[in-house]
PDB file of C-alpha atoms and ligand atoms in Angstrom:
ATOM      1  CA  MET A   1       5.614  -0.950-130.299  1.00 66.00           C
ATOM      2  CA  LYS A   2       5.868  -3.413-133.328  1.00 77.00           C
ATOM      3  CA  LYS A   3       7.742  -5.575-131.043  1.00 77.00           C
ATOM      4  CA  GLY A   4       4.957  -5.950-128.504  1.00 77.00           C
ATOM      5  CA  VAL A   5       2.457  -6.785-131.437  1.00 78.00           C
ATOM      6  CA  VAL A   6       4.679  -9.750-132.327  1.00 76.00           C
ATOM      7  CA  VAL A   7       4.856 -10.882-128.671  1.00 76.00           C
ATOM      8  CA  ILE A   8       1.203 -10.937-128.255  1.00 75.00           C
ATOM      9  CA  LEU A   9       0.736 -12.557-131.653  1.00 70.00           C
ATOM     10  CA  VAL A  10       3.121 -15.398-130.597  1.00 73.00           C
ATOM     11  CA  LEU A  11       1.296 -15.855-127.344  1.00 68.00           C
ATOM     12  CA  CYS A  12      -2.083 -16.276-128.882  1.00 65.00           C
ATOM     13  CA  ILE A  13      -0.687 -18.773-131.344  1.00 65.00           C
ATOM     14  CA  GLN A  14       0.873 -20.683-128.409  1.00 63.00           C
ATOM     15  CA  THR A  15      -2.374 -20.669-126.663  1.00 58.00           C
ATOM     16  CA  ALA A  16      -4.222 -21.864-129.643  1.00 59.00           C
ATOM     17  CA  ILE A  17      -2.176 -24.630-130.232  1.00 53.00           C
ATOM     18  CA  ALA A  18      -1.975 -25.786-126.577  1.00 51.00           C
ATOM     19  CA  GLN A  19      -6.148 -25.756-126.695  1.00 46.00           C
ATOM     20  CA  THR A  20      -6.330 -27.967-129.783  1.00 44.00           C
ATOM     21  CA  PRO A  21      -7.612 -31.380-128.609  1.00 47.00           C
ATOM     22  CA  LYS A  22      -5.166 -33.908-129.686  1.00 55.00           C
ATOM     23  CA  LEU A  23      -6.842 -36.161-132.264  1.00 76.00           C
ATOM     24  CA  LEU A  24      -7.011 -39.523-130.849  1.00 91.00           C
ATOM     25  CA  ASP A  25      -6.009 -42.700-132.770  1.00 94.00           C
ATOM     26  CA  GLY A  26      -7.645 -45.750-133.150  1.00 96.00           C
ATOM     27  CA  LYS A  27      -6.647 -47.101-129.673  1.00 96.00           C
ATOM     28  CA  GLY A  28      -7.544 -43.846-128.325  1.00 96.00           C
ATOM     29  CA  VAL A  29     -10.899 -43.455-129.827  1.00 96.00           C
ATOM     30  CA  TYR A  30     -11.623 -47.098-128.695  1.00 97.00           C
ATOM     31  CA  THR A  31     -10.605 -46.287-125.080  1.00 96.00           C
ATOM     32  CA  GLN A  32     -12.480 -43.208-124.847  1.00 96.00           C
ATOM     33  CA  TYR A  33     -15.649 -43.987-126.866  1.00 97.00           C
ATOM     34  CA  CYS A  34     -16.142 -47.859-127.114  1.00 98.00           C
ATOM     35  CA  LEU A  35     -14.449 -49.374-124.081  1.00 98.00           C
ATOM     36  CA  PRO A  36     -17.085 -48.492-121.400  1.00 97.00           C
ATOM     37  CA  CYS A  37     -19.597 -50.746-123.212  1.00 98.00           C
ATOM     38  CA  HIS A  38     -17.500 -53.316-125.110  1.00 98.00           C
ATOM     39  CA  GLN A  39     -14.775 -53.544-122.482  1.00 98.00           C
ATOM     40  CA  GLU A  40     -10.858 -53.523-122.753  1.00 97.00           C
ATOM     41  CA  ASP A  41     -10.647 -57.051-124.285  1.00 97.00           C
ATOM     42  CA  GLY A  42     -13.542 -56.524-126.546  1.00 98.00           C
ATOM     43  CA  THR A  43     -15.470 -59.299-124.871  1.00 97.00           C
ATOM     44  CA  GLY A  44     -18.614 -56.909-123.972  1.00 97.00           C
ATOM     45  CA  VAL A  45     -21.020 -57.473-121.277  1.00 96.00           C
ATOM     46  CA  PRO A  46     -23.244 -60.707-121.208  1.00 94.00           C
ATOM     47  CA  ASN A  47     -26.716 -59.966-122.222  1.00 93.00           C
ATOM     48  CA  LEU A  48     -26.108 -56.267-122.565  1.00 96.00           C
ATOM     49  CA  ASN A  49     -23.255 -55.450-125.014  1.00 97.00           C
ATOM     50  CA  PRO A  50     -22.277 -57.698-127.539  1.00 98.00           C
ATOM     51  CA  PRO A  51     -18.406 -58.855-127.864  1.00 98.00           C
ATOM     52  CA  LEU A  52     -16.387 -57.698-130.759  1.00 98.00           C
ATOM     53  CA  ARG A  53     -14.065 -60.570-130.314  1.00 98.00           C
ATOM     54  CA  LYS A  54     -14.651 -63.134-133.086  1.00 97.00           C
ATOM     55  CA  SER A  55     -17.752 -61.180-134.007  1.00 98.00           C
ATOM     56  CA  ASP A  56     -19.128 -61.580-137.758  1.00 96.00           C
ATOM     57  CA  TRP A  57     -20.339 -57.973-137.748  1.00 97.00           C
ATOM     58  CA  VAL A  58     -16.523 -56.772-136.902  1.00 98.00           C
ATOM     59  CA  ASN A  59     -14.726 -59.355-139.301  1.00 98.00           C
ATOM     60  CA  GLY A  60     -17.443 -59.401-142.071  1.00 97.00           C
ATOM     61  CA  ASP A  61     -18.918 -56.703-144.524  1.00 97.00           C
ATOM     62  CA  LYS A  62     -17.114 -53.602-144.026  1.00 98.00           C
ATOM     63  CA  ASN A  63     -19.971 -51.391-145.019  1.00 97.00           C
ATOM     64  CA  ARG A  64     -22.282 -52.662-142.392  1.00 97.00           C
ATOM     65  CA  LEU A  65     -19.684 -52.358-139.859  1.00 98.00           C
ATOM     66  CA  ILE A  66     -19.086 -48.600-140.995  1.00 98.00           C
ATOM     67  CA  LYS A  67     -22.842 -47.990-140.888  1.00 97.00           C
ATOM     68  CA  VAL A  68     -22.980 -49.295-137.195  1.00 98.00           C
ATOM     69  CA  ILE A  69     -20.712 -46.148-136.187  1.00 98.00           C
ATOM     70  CA  LEU A  70     -22.064 -43.642-138.603  1.00 97.00           C
ATOM     71  CA  GLU A  71     -25.777 -44.443-137.886  1.00 96.00           C
ATOM     72  CA  GLY A  72     -25.880 -46.376-134.585  1.00 97.00           C
ATOM     73  CA  LEU A  73     -27.620 -49.794-134.283  1.00 98.00           C
ATOM     74  CA  GLU A  74     -30.999 -50.595-132.894  1.00 97.00           C
ATOM     75  CA  GLU A  75     -32.186 -54.028-133.921  1.00 96.00           C
ATOM     76  CA  GLU A  76     -32.234 -57.679-132.948  1.00 97.00           C
ATOM     77  CA  ILE A  77     -28.601 -59.065-133.787  1.00 97.00           C
ATOM     78  CA  GLU A  78     -26.794 -62.329-133.354  1.00 96.00           C
ATOM     79  CA  VAL A  79     -23.333 -62.163-132.263  1.00 96.00           C
ATOM     80  CA  ASN A  80     -21.399 -65.580-131.478  1.00 94.00           C
ATOM     81  CA  GLY A  81     -24.594 -67.299-131.132  1.00 94.00           C
ATOM     82  CA  GLU A  82     -26.183 -64.942-128.572  1.00 95.00           C
ATOM     83  CA  SER A  83     -28.884 -62.614-129.651  1.00 95.00           C
ATOM     84  CA  TYR A  84     -28.971 -58.949-128.297  1.00 97.00           C
ATOM     85  CA  ASN A  85     -31.683 -56.370-128.874  1.00 97.00           C
ATOM     86  CA  ARG A  86     -30.510 -53.151-127.598  1.00 97.00           C
ATOM     87  CA  VAL A  87     -29.390 -49.623-128.618  1.00 97.00           C
ATOM     88  CA  MET A  88     -26.033 -48.433-129.684  1.00 98.00           C
ATOM     89  CA  ALA A  89     -25.939 -44.585-130.455  1.00 97.00           C
ATOM     90  CA  ALA A  90     -24.622 -43.259-133.710  1.00 97.00           C
ATOM     91  CA  HIS A  91     -20.799 -41.971-133.313  1.00 97.00           C
ATOM     92  CA  ASN A  92     -20.995 -39.950-136.268  1.00 95.00           C
ATOM     93  CA  PHE A  93     -18.995 -37.059-134.593  1.00 95.00           C
ATOM     94  CA  LEU A  94     -16.020 -39.081-135.135  1.00 96.00           C
ATOM     95  CA  THR A  95     -13.930 -37.837-138.242  1.00 95.00           C
ATOM     96  CA  ASP A  96     -13.688 -40.284-141.093  1.00 96.00           C
ATOM     97  CA  LYS A  97     -10.015 -40.969-140.207  1.00 96.00           C
ATOM     98  CA  GLN A  98     -11.087 -41.805-136.715  1.00 96.00           C
ATOM     99  CA  VAL A  99     -13.867 -44.232-137.577  1.00 97.00           C
ATOM    100  CA  ALA A 100     -11.356 -45.823-140.030  1.00 97.00           C
ATOM    101  CA  ASP A 101      -8.707 -45.976-137.520  1.00 97.00           C
ATOM    102  CA  VAL A 102     -11.135 -47.395-134.471  1.00 98.00           C
ATOM    103  CA  LEU A 103     -12.539 -50.083-137.056  1.00 98.00           C
ATOM    104  CA  THR A 104      -9.122 -50.957-138.065  1.00 98.00           C
ATOM    105  CA  TYR A 105      -8.018 -51.117-134.570  1.00 98.00           C
ATOM    106  CA  ILE A 106     -11.146 -53.600-133.499  1.00 98.00           C
ATOM    107  CA  ARG A 107     -10.418 -55.719-136.715  1.00 98.00           C
ATOM    108  CA  SER A 108      -6.909 -56.482-135.787  1.00 98.00           C
ATOM    109  CA  ASN A 109      -7.211 -56.811-132.053  1.00 98.00           C
ATOM    110  CA  PHE A 110      -9.297 -59.084-129.809  1.00 98.00           C
ATOM    111  CA  GLU A 111      -8.131 -62.147-131.641  1.00 97.00           C
ATOM    112  CA  ASN A 112      -9.505 -60.507-134.987  1.00 98.00           C
ATOM    113  CA  THR A 113      -7.201 -60.610-137.967  1.00 97.00           C
ATOM    114  CA  SER A 114      -9.034 -58.717-140.651  1.00 98.00           C
ATOM    115  CA  ASP A 115      -7.653 -56.145-143.077  1.00 97.00           C
ATOM    116  CA  ALA A 116      -7.885 -52.310-142.590  1.00 98.00           C
ATOM    117  CA  ILE A 117     -10.509 -49.943-142.940  1.00 98.00           C
ATOM    118  CA  LYS A 118      -9.693 -46.910-145.078  1.00 98.00           C
ATOM    119  CA  GLU A 119     -10.736 -43.291-144.340  1.00 97.00           C
ATOM    120  CA  GLU A 120     -12.265 -43.159-148.046  1.00 97.00           C
ATOM    121  CA  GLU A 121     -14.482 -46.070-147.454  1.00 97.00           C
ATOM    122  CA  VAL A 122     -16.076 -44.116-144.435  1.00 97.00           C
ATOM    123  CA  LYS A 123     -16.071 -40.943-146.366  1.00 97.00           C
ATOM    124  CA  SER A 124     -18.358 -42.452-149.337  1.00 95.00           C
ATOM    125  CA  LEU A 125     -20.581 -44.190-147.033  1.00 95.00           C
ATOM    126  CA  ARG A 126     -21.270 -41.137-144.981  1.00 94.00           C
ATOM    127  CA  LYS A 127     -21.848 -38.929-148.309  1.00 80.00           C
ATOM    128  CA  LYS A 128     -24.558 -41.332-149.194  1.00 69.00           C
ATOM    129  CA  LYS A 129     -26.479 -40.525-146.104  1.00 56.00           C
ATOM    130  CA  PRO A 130     -29.567 -38.441-147.184  1.00 60.00           C
TER     131      PRO A 130
HETATM  132  C1  HEC B   1     -23.331 -47.361-124.637  1.00 71.02           C
HETATM  133  C2  HEC B   1     -22.684 -48.618-124.885  1.00 71.02           C
HETATM  134  C3  HEC B   1     -21.953 -48.539-126.293  1.00 71.02           C
HETATM  135  C4  HEC B   1     -20.926 -47.878-126.799  1.00 71.02           C
HETATM  136  C5  HEC B   1     -20.487 -46.596-126.141  1.00 71.02           C
HETATM  137  C6  HEC B   1     -20.512 -48.522-127.939  1.00 71.02           C
HETATM  138  N1  HEC B   1     -21.368 -49.531-128.059  1.00 71.02           N
HETATM  139 FE1  HEC B   1     -21.132 -50.673-129.836  1.00 71.02          FE
HETATM  140  N2  HEC B   1     -22.786 -51.790-129.416  1.00 71.02           N
HETATM  141  C7  HEC B   1     -23.567 -51.563-128.258  1.00 71.02           C
HETATM  142  C8  HEC B   1     -24.921 -52.298-128.084  1.00 71.02           C
HETATM  143  C9  HEC B   1     -25.910 -52.580-127.126  1.00 71.02           C
HETATM  144  C10 HEC B   1     -24.787 -52.974-129.463  1.00 71.02           C
HETATM  145  C11 HEC B   1     -25.801 -53.998-129.805  1.00 71.02           C
HETATM  146  C12 HEC B   1     -27.044 -53.076-130.514  1.00 71.02           C
HETATM  147  C13 HEC B   1     -28.290 -53.858-130.913  1.00 71.02           C
HETATM  148  O1  HEC B   1     -28.617 -54.896-130.332  1.00 71.02           O
HETATM  149  O2  HEC B   1     -29.068 -53.574-132.003  1.00 71.02           O
HETATM  150  C14 HEC B   1     -23.654 -52.690-130.124  1.00 71.02           C
HETATM  151  C15 HEC B   1     -23.155 -53.224-131.277  1.00 71.02           C
HETATM  152  C16 HEC B   1     -21.918 -52.925-132.023  1.00 71.02           C
HETATM  153  C17 HEC B   1     -21.505 -53.600-132.883  1.00 71.02           C
HETATM  154  C18 HEC B   1     -22.032 -54.833-133.777  1.00 71.02           C
HETATM  155  C19 HEC B   1     -22.215 -56.092-133.011  1.00 71.02           C
HETATM  156  C20 HEC B   1     -20.687 -56.690-132.344  1.00 71.02           C
HETATM  157  O3  HEC B   1     -20.541 -56.909-131.497  1.00 71.02           O
HETATM  158  O4  HEC B   1     -19.936 -56.709-133.324  1.00 71.02           O
HETATM  159  C21 HEC B   1     -19.963 -53.170-133.164  1.00 71.02           C
HETATM  160  C22 HEC B   1     -19.134 -53.393-134.217  1.00 71.02           C
HETATM  161  C23 HEC B   1     -19.848 -52.129-132.236  1.00 71.02           C
HETATM  162  N3  HEC B   1     -20.912 -51.957-131.513  1.00 71.02           N
HETATM  163  C24 HEC B   1     -18.772 -51.355-132.154  1.00 71.02           C
HETATM  164  C25 HEC B   1     -18.527 -50.191-131.312  1.00 71.02           C
HETATM  165  C26 HEC B   1     -17.578 -49.222-131.470  1.00 71.02           C
HETATM  166  C27 HEC B   1     -16.381 -49.471-132.391  1.00 71.02           C
HETATM  167  C28 HEC B   1     -17.742 -48.219-130.469  1.00 71.02           C
HETATM  168  C29 HEC B   1     -16.929 -47.139-130.342  1.00 71.02           C
HETATM  169  C30 HEC B   1     -16.806 -45.979-131.355  1.00 71.02           C
HETATM  170  C31 HEC B   1     -19.059 -48.625-129.781  1.00 71.02           C
HETATM  171  N4  HEC B   1     -19.376 -49.918-130.451  1.00 71.02           N
HETATM  172  C32 HEC B   1     -19.510 -47.965-128.826  1.00 71.02           C
HETATM  173  C33 HEC B   1     -23.260 -50.632-127.191  1.00 71.02           C
HETATM  174  C34 HEC B   1     -22.266 -49.663-127.339  1.00 71.02           C
END
């Protein structure tokens, strides 16, 4: 009888592990959530979605960049001399680590060479939100 209980427990645990969604790394998050708009090479879509390649937003102020992901962006902006006035939804469903990882990914790819963003930096900005 005891043996049967153990077998059932093991089966339950195995199923739970198999169903846990794999946490995506920076590139994985990018591919799943950002690539459709900003494109595989970060060049965006002219007049529609701004480029991440050589963008001041990506390589400049970290807090401003983190807020784009946590809060979205809906204002007239200029990227590489082109203006955009469209809407990007907040991606605040991502974990602090995923936000840090995806931003670190875009800051070190697409010809960008900026330093990493840390999970703690995302965490402190998210907390400040009312
Ligand atoms: C549905 C399309 C869409 C998705 C998905 C999307 N973005 Fe955006 N993104 C935009 C648009 C449109 C803007 C410009 C918003 C504006 O004009 O105010 C923008 C702006 C930005 C900017 C600031 C401007 C620039 O080009 O540097 C960054 C950085 C950025 N997005 C990163 C990301 C990241 C990282 C993801 C994935 C987590 C993502 N975006 C997902 C459409 C999208």
